[in-house]
Coordinates of N, CA and C and ligand atoms in Angstrom, one line a residue:
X1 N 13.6 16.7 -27.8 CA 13.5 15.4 -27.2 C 14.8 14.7 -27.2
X2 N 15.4 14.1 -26.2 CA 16.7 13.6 -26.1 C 16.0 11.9 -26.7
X3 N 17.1 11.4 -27.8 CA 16.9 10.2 -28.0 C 17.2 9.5 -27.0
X4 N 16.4 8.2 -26.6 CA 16.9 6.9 -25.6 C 17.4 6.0 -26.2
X5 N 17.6 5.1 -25.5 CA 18.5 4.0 -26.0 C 17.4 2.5 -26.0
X6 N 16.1 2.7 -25.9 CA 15.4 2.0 -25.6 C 13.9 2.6 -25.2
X7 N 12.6 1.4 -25.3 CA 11.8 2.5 -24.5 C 11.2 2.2 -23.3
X8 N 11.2 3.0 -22.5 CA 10.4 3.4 -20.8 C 9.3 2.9 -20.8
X9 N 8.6 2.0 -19.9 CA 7.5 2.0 -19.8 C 6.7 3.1 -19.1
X10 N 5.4 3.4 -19.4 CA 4.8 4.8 -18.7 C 4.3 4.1 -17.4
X11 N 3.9 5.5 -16.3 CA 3.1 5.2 -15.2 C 2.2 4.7 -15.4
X12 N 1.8 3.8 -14.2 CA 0.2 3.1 -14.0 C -0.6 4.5 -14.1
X13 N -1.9 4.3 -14.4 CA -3.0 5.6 -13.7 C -4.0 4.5 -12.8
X14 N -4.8 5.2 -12.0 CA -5.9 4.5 -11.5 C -7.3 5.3 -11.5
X15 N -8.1 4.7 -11.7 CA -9.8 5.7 -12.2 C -10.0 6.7 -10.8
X16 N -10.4 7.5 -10.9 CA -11.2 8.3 -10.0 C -12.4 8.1 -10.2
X17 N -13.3 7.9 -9.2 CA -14.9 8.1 -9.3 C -15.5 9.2 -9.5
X18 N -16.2 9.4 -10.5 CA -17.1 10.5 -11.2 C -15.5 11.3 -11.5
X19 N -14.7 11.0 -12.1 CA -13.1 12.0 -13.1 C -13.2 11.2 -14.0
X20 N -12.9 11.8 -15.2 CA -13.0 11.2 -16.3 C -11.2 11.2 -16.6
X21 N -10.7 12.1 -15.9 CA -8.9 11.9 -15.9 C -9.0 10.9 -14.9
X22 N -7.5 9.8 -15.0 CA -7.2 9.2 -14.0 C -5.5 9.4 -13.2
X23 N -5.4 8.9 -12.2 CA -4.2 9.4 -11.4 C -3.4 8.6 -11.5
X24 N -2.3 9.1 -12.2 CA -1.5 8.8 -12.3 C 0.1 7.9 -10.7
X25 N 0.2 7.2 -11.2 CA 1.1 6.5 -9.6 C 2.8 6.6 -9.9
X26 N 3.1 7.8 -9.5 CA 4.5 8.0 -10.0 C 5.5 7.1 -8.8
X27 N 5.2 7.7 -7.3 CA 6.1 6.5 -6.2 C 5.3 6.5 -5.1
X28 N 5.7 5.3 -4.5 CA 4.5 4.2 -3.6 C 5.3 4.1 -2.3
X29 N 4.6 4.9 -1.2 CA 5.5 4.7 0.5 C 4.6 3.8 0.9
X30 N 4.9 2.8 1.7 CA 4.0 2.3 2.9 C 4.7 2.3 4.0
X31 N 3.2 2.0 5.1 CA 3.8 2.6 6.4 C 3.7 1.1 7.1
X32 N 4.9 0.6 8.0 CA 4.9 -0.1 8.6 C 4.2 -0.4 10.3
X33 N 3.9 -1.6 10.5 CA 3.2 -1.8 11.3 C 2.4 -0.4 12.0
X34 N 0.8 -0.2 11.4 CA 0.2 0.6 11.6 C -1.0 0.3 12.1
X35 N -1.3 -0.9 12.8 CA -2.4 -1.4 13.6 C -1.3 -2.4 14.6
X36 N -2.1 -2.4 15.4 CA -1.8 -2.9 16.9 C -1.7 -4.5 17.2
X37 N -2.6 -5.1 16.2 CA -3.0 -6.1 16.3 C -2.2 -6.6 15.0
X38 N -2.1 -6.2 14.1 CA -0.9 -6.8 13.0 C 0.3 -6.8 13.8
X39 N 0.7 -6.1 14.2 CA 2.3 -6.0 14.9 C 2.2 -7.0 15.9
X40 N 1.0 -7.5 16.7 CA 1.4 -8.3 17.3 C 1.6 -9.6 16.8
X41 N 0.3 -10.1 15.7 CA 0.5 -11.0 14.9 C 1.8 -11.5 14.6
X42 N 2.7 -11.0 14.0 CA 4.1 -10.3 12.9 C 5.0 -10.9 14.3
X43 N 4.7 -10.3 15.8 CA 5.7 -10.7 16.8 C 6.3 -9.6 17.1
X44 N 5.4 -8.4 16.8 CA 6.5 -7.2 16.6 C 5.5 -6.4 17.5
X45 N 6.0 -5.1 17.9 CA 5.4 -3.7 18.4 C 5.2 -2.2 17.7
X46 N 4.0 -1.9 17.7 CA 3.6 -0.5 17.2 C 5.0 0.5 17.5
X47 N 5.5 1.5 17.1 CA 5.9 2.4 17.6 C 5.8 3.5 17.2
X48 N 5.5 4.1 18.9 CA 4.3 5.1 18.4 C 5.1 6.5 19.1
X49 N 6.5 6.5 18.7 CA 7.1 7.5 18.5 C 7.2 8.2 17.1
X50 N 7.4 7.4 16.1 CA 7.3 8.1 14.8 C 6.6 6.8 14.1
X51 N 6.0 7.0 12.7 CA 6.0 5.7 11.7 C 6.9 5.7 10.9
X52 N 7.0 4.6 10.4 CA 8.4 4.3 9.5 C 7.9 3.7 8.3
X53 N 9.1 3.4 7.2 CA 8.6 3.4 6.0 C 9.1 1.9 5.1
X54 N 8.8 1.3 4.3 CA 9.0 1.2 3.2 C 8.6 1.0 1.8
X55 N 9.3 0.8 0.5 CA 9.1 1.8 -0.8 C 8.1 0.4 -1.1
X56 N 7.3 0.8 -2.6 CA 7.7 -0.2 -3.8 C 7.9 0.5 -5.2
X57 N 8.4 -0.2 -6.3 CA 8.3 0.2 -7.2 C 7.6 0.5 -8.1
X58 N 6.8 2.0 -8.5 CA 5.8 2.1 -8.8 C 5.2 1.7 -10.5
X59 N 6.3 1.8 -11.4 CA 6.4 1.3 -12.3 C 6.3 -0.3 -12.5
X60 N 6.9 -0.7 -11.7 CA 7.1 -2.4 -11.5 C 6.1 -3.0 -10.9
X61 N 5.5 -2.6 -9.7 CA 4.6 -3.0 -8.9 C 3.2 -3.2 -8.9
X62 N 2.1 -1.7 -9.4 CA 1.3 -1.6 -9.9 C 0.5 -2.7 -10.5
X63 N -0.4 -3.0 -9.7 CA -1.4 -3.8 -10.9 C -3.0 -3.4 -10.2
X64 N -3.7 -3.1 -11.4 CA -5.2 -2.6 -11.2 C -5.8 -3.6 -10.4
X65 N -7.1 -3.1 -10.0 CA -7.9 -4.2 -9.8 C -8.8 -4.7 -10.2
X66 N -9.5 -6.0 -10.5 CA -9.9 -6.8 -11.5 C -8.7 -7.6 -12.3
X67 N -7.2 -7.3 -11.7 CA -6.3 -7.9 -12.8 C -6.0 -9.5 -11.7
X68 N -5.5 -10.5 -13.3 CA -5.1 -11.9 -12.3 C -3.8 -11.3 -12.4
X69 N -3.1 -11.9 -10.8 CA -1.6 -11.9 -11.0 C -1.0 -13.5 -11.0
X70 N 0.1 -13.4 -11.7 CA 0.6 -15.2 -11.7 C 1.3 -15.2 -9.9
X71 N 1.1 -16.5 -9.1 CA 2.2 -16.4 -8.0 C 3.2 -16.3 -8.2
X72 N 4.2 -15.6 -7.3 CA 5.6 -15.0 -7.7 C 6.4 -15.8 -7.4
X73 N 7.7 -15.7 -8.1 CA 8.6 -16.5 -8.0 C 9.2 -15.9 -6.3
X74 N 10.0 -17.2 -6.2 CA 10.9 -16.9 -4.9 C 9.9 -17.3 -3.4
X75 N 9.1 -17.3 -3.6 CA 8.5 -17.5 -2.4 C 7.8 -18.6 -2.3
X76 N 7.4 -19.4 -1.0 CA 6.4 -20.8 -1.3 C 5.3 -19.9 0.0
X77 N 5.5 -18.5 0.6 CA 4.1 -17.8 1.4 C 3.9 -16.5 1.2
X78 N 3.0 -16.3 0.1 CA 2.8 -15.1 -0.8 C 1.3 -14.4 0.4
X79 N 1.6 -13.8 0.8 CA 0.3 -13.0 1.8 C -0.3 -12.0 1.3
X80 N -1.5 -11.7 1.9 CA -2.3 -10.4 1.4 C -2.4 -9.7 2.4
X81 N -2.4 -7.9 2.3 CA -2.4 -7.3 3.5 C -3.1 -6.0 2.9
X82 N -4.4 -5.8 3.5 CA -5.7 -5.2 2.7 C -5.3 -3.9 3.4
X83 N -5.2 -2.9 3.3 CA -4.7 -1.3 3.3 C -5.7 -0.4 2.7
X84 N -5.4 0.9 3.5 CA -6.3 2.4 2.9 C -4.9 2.9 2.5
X85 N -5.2 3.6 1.0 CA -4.5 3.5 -0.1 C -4.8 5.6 0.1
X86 N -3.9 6.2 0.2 CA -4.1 7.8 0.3 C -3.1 8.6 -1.0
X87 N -4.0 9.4 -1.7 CA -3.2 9.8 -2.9 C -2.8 10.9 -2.7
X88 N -2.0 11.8 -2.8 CA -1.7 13.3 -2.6 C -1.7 13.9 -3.8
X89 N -2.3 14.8 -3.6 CA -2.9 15.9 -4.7 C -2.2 17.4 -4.5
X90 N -1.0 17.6 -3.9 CA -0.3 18.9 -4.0 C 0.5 19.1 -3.0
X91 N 1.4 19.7 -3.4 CA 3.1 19.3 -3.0 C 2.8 19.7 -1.7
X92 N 3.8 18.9 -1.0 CA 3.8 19.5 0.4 C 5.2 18.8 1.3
X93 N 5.7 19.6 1.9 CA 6.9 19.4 2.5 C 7.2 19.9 3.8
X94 N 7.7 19.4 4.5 CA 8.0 20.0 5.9 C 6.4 20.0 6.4
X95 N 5.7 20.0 6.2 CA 3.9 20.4 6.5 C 3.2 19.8 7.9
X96 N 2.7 21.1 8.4 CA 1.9 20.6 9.7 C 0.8 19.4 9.4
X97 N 0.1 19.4 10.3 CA -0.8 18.3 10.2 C -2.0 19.3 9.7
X98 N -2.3 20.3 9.4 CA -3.7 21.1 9.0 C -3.1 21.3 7.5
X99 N -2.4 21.1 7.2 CA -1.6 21.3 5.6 C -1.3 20.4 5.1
X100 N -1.1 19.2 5.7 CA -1.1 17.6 5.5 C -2.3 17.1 5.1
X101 N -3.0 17.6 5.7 CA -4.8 16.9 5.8 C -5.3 18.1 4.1
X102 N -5.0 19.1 3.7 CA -5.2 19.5 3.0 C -4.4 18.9 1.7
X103 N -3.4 18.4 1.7 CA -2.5 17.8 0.7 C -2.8 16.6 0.0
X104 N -4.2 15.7 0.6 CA -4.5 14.5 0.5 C -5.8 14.9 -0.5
X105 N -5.6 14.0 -2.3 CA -6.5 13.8 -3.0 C -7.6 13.5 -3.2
X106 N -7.1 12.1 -2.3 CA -8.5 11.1 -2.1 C -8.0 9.6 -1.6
X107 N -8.7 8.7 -1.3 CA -8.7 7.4 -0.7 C -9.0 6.4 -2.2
X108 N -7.9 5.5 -1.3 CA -8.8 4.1 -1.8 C -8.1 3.2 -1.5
X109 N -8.6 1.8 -1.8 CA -8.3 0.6 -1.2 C -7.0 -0.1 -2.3
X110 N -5.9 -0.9 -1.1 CA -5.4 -0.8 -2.2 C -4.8 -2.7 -1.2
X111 N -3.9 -3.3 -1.9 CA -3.5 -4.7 -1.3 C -1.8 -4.4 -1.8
X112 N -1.2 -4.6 -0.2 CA 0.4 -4.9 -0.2 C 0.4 -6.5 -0.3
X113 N 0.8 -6.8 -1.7 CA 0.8 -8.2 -1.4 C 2.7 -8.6 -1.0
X114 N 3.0 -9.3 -0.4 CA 4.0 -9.9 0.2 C 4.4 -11.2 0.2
X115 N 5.9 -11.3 -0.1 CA 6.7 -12.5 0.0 C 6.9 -12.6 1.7
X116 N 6.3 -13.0 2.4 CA 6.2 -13.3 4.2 C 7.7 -13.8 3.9
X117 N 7.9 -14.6 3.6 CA 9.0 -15.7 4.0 C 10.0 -14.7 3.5
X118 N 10.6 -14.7 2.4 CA 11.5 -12.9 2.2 C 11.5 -11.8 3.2
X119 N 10.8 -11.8 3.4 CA 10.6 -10.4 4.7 C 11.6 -10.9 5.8
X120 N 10.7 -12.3 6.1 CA 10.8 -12.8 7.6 C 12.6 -13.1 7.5
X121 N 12.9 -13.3 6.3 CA 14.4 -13.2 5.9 C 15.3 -11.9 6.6
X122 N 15.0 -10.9 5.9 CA 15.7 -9.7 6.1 C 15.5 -9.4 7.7
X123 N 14.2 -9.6 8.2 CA 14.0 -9.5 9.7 C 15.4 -9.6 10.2
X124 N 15.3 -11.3 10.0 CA 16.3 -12.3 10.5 C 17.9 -11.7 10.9
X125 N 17.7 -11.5 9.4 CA 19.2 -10.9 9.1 C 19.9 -9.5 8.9
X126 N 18.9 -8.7 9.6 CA 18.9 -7.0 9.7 C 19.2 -6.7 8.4
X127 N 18.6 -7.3 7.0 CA 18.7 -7.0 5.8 C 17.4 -6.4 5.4
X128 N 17.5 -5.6 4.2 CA 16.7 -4.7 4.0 C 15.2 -5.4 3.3
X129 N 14.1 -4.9 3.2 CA 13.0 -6.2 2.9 C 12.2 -5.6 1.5
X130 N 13.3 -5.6 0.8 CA 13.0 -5.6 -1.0 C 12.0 -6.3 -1.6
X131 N 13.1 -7.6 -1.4 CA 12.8 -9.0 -1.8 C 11.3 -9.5 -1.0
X132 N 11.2 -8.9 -0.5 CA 10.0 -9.3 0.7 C 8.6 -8.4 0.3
X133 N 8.8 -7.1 -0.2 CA 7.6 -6.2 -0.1 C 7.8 -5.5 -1.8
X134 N 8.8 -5.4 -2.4 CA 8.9 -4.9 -3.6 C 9.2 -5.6 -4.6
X135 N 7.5 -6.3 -4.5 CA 7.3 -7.7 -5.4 C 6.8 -6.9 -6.6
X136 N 6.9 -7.3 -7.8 CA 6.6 -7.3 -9.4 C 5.1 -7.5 -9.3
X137 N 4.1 -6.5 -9.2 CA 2.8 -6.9 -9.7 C 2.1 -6.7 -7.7
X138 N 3.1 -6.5 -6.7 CA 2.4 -6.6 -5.0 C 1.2 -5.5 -5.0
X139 N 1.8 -4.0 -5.6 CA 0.5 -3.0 -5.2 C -1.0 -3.0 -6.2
X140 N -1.5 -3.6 -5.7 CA -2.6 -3.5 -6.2 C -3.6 -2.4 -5.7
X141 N -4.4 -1.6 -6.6 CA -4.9 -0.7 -6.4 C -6.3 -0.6 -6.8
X142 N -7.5 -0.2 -5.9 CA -8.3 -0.2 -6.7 C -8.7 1.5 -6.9
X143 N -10.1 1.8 -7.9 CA -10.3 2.9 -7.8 C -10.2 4.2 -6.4
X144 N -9.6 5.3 -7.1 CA -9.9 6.4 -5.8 C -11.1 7.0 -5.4
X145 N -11.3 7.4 -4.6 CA -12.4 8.5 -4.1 C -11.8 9.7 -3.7
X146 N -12.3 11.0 -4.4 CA -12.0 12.2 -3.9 C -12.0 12.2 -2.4
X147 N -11.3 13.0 -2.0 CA -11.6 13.6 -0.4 C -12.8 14.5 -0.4
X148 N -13.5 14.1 0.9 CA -14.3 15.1 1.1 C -15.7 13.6 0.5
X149 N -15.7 13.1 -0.3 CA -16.3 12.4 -1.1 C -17.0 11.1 -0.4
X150 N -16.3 10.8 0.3 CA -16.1 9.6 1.1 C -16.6 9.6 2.8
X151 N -16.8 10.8 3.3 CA -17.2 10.9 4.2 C -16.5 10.9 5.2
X152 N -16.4 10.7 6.9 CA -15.2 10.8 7.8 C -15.2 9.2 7.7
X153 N -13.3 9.4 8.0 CA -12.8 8.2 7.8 C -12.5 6.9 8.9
X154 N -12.1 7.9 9.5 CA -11.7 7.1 11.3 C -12.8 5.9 11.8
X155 N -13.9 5.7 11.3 CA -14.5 4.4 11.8 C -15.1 3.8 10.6
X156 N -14.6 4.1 9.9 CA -15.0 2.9 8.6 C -14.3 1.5 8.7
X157 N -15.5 1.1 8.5 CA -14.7 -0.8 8.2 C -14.1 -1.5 7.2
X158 N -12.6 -1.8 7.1 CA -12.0 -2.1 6.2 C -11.9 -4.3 6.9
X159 N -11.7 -4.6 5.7 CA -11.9 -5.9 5.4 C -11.7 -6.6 4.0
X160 N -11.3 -7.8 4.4 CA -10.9 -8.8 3.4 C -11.2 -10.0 3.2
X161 N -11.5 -10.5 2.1 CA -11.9 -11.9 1.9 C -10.8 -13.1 0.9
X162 N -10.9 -14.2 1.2 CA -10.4 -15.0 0.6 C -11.4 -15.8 0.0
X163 N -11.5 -15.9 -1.2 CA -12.7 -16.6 -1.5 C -14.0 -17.1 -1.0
X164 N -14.0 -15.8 -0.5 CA -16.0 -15.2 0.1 C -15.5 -15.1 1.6
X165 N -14.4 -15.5 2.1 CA -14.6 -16.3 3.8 C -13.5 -15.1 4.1
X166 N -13.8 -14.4 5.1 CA -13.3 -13.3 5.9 C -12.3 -13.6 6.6
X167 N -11.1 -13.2 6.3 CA -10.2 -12.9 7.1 C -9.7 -11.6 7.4
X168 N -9.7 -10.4 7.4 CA -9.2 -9.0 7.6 C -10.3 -8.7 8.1
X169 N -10.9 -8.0 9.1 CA -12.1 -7.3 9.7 C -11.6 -6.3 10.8
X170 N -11.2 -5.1 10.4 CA -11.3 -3.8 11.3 C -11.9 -2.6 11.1
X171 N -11.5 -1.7 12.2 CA -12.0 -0.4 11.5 C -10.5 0.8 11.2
X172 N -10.9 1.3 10.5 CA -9.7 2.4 10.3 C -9.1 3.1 11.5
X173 N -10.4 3.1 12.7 CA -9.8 3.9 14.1 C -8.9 3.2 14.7
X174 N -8.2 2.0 14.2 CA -7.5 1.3 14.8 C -5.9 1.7 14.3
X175 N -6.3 2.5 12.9 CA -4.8 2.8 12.7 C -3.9 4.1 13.8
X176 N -2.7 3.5 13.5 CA -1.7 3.7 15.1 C -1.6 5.8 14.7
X177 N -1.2 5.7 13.2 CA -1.2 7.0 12.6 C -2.0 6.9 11.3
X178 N -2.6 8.5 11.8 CA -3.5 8.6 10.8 C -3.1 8.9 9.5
X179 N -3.8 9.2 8.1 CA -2.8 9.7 6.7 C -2.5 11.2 7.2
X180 N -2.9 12.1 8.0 CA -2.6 12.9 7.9 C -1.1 13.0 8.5
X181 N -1.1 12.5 9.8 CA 0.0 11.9 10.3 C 1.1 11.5 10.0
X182 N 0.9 10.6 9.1 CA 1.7 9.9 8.4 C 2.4 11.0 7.2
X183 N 1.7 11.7 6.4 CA 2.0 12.6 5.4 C 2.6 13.5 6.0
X184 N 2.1 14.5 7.0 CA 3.0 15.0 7.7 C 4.4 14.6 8.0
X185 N 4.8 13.8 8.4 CA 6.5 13.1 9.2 C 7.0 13.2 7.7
X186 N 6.3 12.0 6.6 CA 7.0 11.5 5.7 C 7.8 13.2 4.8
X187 N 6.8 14.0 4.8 CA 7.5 15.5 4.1 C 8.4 16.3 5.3
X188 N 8.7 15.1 6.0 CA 10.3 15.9 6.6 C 11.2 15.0 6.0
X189 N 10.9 13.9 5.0 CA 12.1 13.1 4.7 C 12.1 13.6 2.9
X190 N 11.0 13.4 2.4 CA 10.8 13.6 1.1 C 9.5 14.9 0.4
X191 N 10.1 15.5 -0.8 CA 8.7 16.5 -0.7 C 8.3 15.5 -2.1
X192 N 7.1 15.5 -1.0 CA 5.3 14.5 -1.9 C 5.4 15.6 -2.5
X193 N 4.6 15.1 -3.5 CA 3.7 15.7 -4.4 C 2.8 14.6 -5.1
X194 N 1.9 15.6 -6.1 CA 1.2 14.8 -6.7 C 1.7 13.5 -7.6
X195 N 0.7 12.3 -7.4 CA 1.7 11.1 -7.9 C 2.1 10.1 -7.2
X196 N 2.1 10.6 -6.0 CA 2.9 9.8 -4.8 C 1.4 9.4 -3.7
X197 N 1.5 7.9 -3.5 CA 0.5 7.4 -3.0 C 0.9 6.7 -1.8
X198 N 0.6 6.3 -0.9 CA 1.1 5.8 0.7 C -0.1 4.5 0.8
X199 N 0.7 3.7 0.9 CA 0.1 2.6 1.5 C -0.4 2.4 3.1
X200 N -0.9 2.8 3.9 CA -1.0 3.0 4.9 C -1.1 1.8 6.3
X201 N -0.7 0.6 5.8 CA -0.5 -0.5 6.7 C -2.1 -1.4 7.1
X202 N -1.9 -2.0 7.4 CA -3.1 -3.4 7.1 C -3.3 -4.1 8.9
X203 N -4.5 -4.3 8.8 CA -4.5 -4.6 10.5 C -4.5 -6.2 10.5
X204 N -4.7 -6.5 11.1 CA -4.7 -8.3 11.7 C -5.5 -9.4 10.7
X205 N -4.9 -10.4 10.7 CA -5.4 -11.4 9.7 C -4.8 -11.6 8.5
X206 N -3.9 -11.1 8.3 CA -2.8 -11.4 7.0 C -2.9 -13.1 6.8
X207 N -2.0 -13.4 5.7 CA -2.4 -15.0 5.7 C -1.7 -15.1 3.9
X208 N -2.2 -16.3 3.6 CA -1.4 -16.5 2.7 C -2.3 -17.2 1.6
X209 N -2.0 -16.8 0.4 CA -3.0 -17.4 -0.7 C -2.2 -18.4 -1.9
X210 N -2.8 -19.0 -2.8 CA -2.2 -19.9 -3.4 C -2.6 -19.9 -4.8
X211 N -2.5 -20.3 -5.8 CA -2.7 -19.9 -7.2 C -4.3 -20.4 -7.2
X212 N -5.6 -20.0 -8.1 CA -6.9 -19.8 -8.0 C -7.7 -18.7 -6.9
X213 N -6.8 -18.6 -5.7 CA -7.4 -18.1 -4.6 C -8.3 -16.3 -5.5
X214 N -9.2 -16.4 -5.0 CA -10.3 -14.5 -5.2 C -9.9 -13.8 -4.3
X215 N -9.3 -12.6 -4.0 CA -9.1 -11.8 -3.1 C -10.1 -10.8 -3.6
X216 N -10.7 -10.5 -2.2 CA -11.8 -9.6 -2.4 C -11.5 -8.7 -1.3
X217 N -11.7 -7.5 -1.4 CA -11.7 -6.5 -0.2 C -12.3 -5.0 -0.5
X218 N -12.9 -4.4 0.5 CA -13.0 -3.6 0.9 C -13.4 -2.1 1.8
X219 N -13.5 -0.9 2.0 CA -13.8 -0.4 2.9 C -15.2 0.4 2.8
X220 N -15.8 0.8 3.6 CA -17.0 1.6 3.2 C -16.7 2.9 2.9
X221 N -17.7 3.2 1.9 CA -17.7 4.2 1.4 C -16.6 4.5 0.7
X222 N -15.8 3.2 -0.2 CA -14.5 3.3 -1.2 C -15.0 2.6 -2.2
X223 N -14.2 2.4 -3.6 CA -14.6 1.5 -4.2 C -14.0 -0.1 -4.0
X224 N -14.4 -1.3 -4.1 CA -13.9 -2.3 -3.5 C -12.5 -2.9 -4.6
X225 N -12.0 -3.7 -3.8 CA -10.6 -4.2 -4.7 C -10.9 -6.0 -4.5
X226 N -10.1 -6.2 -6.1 CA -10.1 -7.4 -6.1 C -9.1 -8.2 -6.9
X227 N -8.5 -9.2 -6.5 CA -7.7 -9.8 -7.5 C -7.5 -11.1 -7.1
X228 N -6.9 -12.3 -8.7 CA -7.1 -13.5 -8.2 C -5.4 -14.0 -8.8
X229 N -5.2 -15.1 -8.2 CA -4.0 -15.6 -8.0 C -4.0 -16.4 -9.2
X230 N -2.8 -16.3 -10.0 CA -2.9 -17.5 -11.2 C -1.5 -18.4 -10.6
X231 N -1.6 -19.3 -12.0 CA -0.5 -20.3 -11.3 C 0.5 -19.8 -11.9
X232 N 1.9 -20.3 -11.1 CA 3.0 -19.4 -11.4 C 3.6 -19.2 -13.2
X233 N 4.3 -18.7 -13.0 CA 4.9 -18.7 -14.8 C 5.6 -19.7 -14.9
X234 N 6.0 -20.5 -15.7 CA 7.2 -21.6 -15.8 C 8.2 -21.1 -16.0
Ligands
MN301 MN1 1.5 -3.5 4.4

């Protein structure tokens, strides 16, 4: 064992339904604008030549669900953006789309939470959107579901609440690329493996929450996600 100079914090895990192991969250892709109706929201357009990416820090970011997060510094419009959360369960690289669809563990619901005003920054400034999306505590995750477990996915209703009152209401057939899709492209840039979870992009209704706020969400036939807003740290 090589001595450190300090110590590492370990990976998040997140529960599987009916596994008594949990999965571990080594690194976190999400996919940008991946419904039609977010992108327009945003001011922006789908492109539906390739999907494109960006990271968070999986170590840093992670937070379960049921957990309170404090509002983050830097920002005064902290948003929720309610997502199907796709885990990969075995390496895959370069991979067709029938080898892609085979590479996926299982589902679950997960929340990109976002500094909007940061983002809308880097927009601005053709700067990169870190500070905007790779917020301390943004991926929240709730339980997975095996594949196969969950049933077909493409018309399930995903949705979100702010303290009981609906704002997020679509269905998954709305996403622009599917996970398989998506997994596929992404193992021409990086080889997934297990560990590595994709955020898969959030449809219309984003919005912005404030310290006490309940975030509640979820999709059918997943387990639901939830988390509440504390007031910030001094
Ligand atoms: Mn997102």
């Amino acid at each position: 064992m090589t001595e450190t100079l300090f110590k590492t914090p370990e990976f998040h895990t997140i529960p599987v339904s009916g596994e008594k192991a949990e999965y571990p969250v080594v690194r976190i892709f999400c996919v940008g604008r991946n419904y039609e109706a977010h992108a327009a929201e945003m001011g922006g357009t789908v492109d539906r030549e390739a999907p494109w990416y960006f990271t968070k820090s999986a170590i840093s970011a992670v937070t379960l669900t049921g957990a309170t997060l404090p509002y983050p510094p830097g920002t005064q419009n902290f948003h929720f953006e309610m997502e199907l959360v796709v885990a990969i369960g075995a390496p895959v690289f370069k991979a067709d789309l029938a080898t892609a669809e085979q590479a996926i563990y299982g589902y679950g619901c997960g929340l990109d939470m976002t500094r909007r005003d940061r983002q809308q920054d880097g927009k601005d400034n053709r700067r990169p959107w870190d500070l905007g999306k790779d917020v301390e505590g943004s991926a929240v995750l709730g339980a997975l579901t095996r594949a196969g477990q969950s049933g077909a996915l493409a018309g399930k209703r995903i949705h979100l609440e702010v303290n009981g009152e609906v704002k997020q209401d679509a269905t998954l057939a709305e996403m622009v690329w599917s996970p398989a899709e998506v997994i596929s492209h992404l193992s021409h840039y990086y080889h997934l493996r297990p560990g590595d979870i994709i955020m898969t992009g959030t449809p219309a209704g984003v919005g912005a929450v404030v310290a006490g706020d309940v975030i509640t969400g979820g999709i059918d036939g997943l387990a639901p996600i939830r988390l509440t807003i504390a007031a910030a740290e001094g």
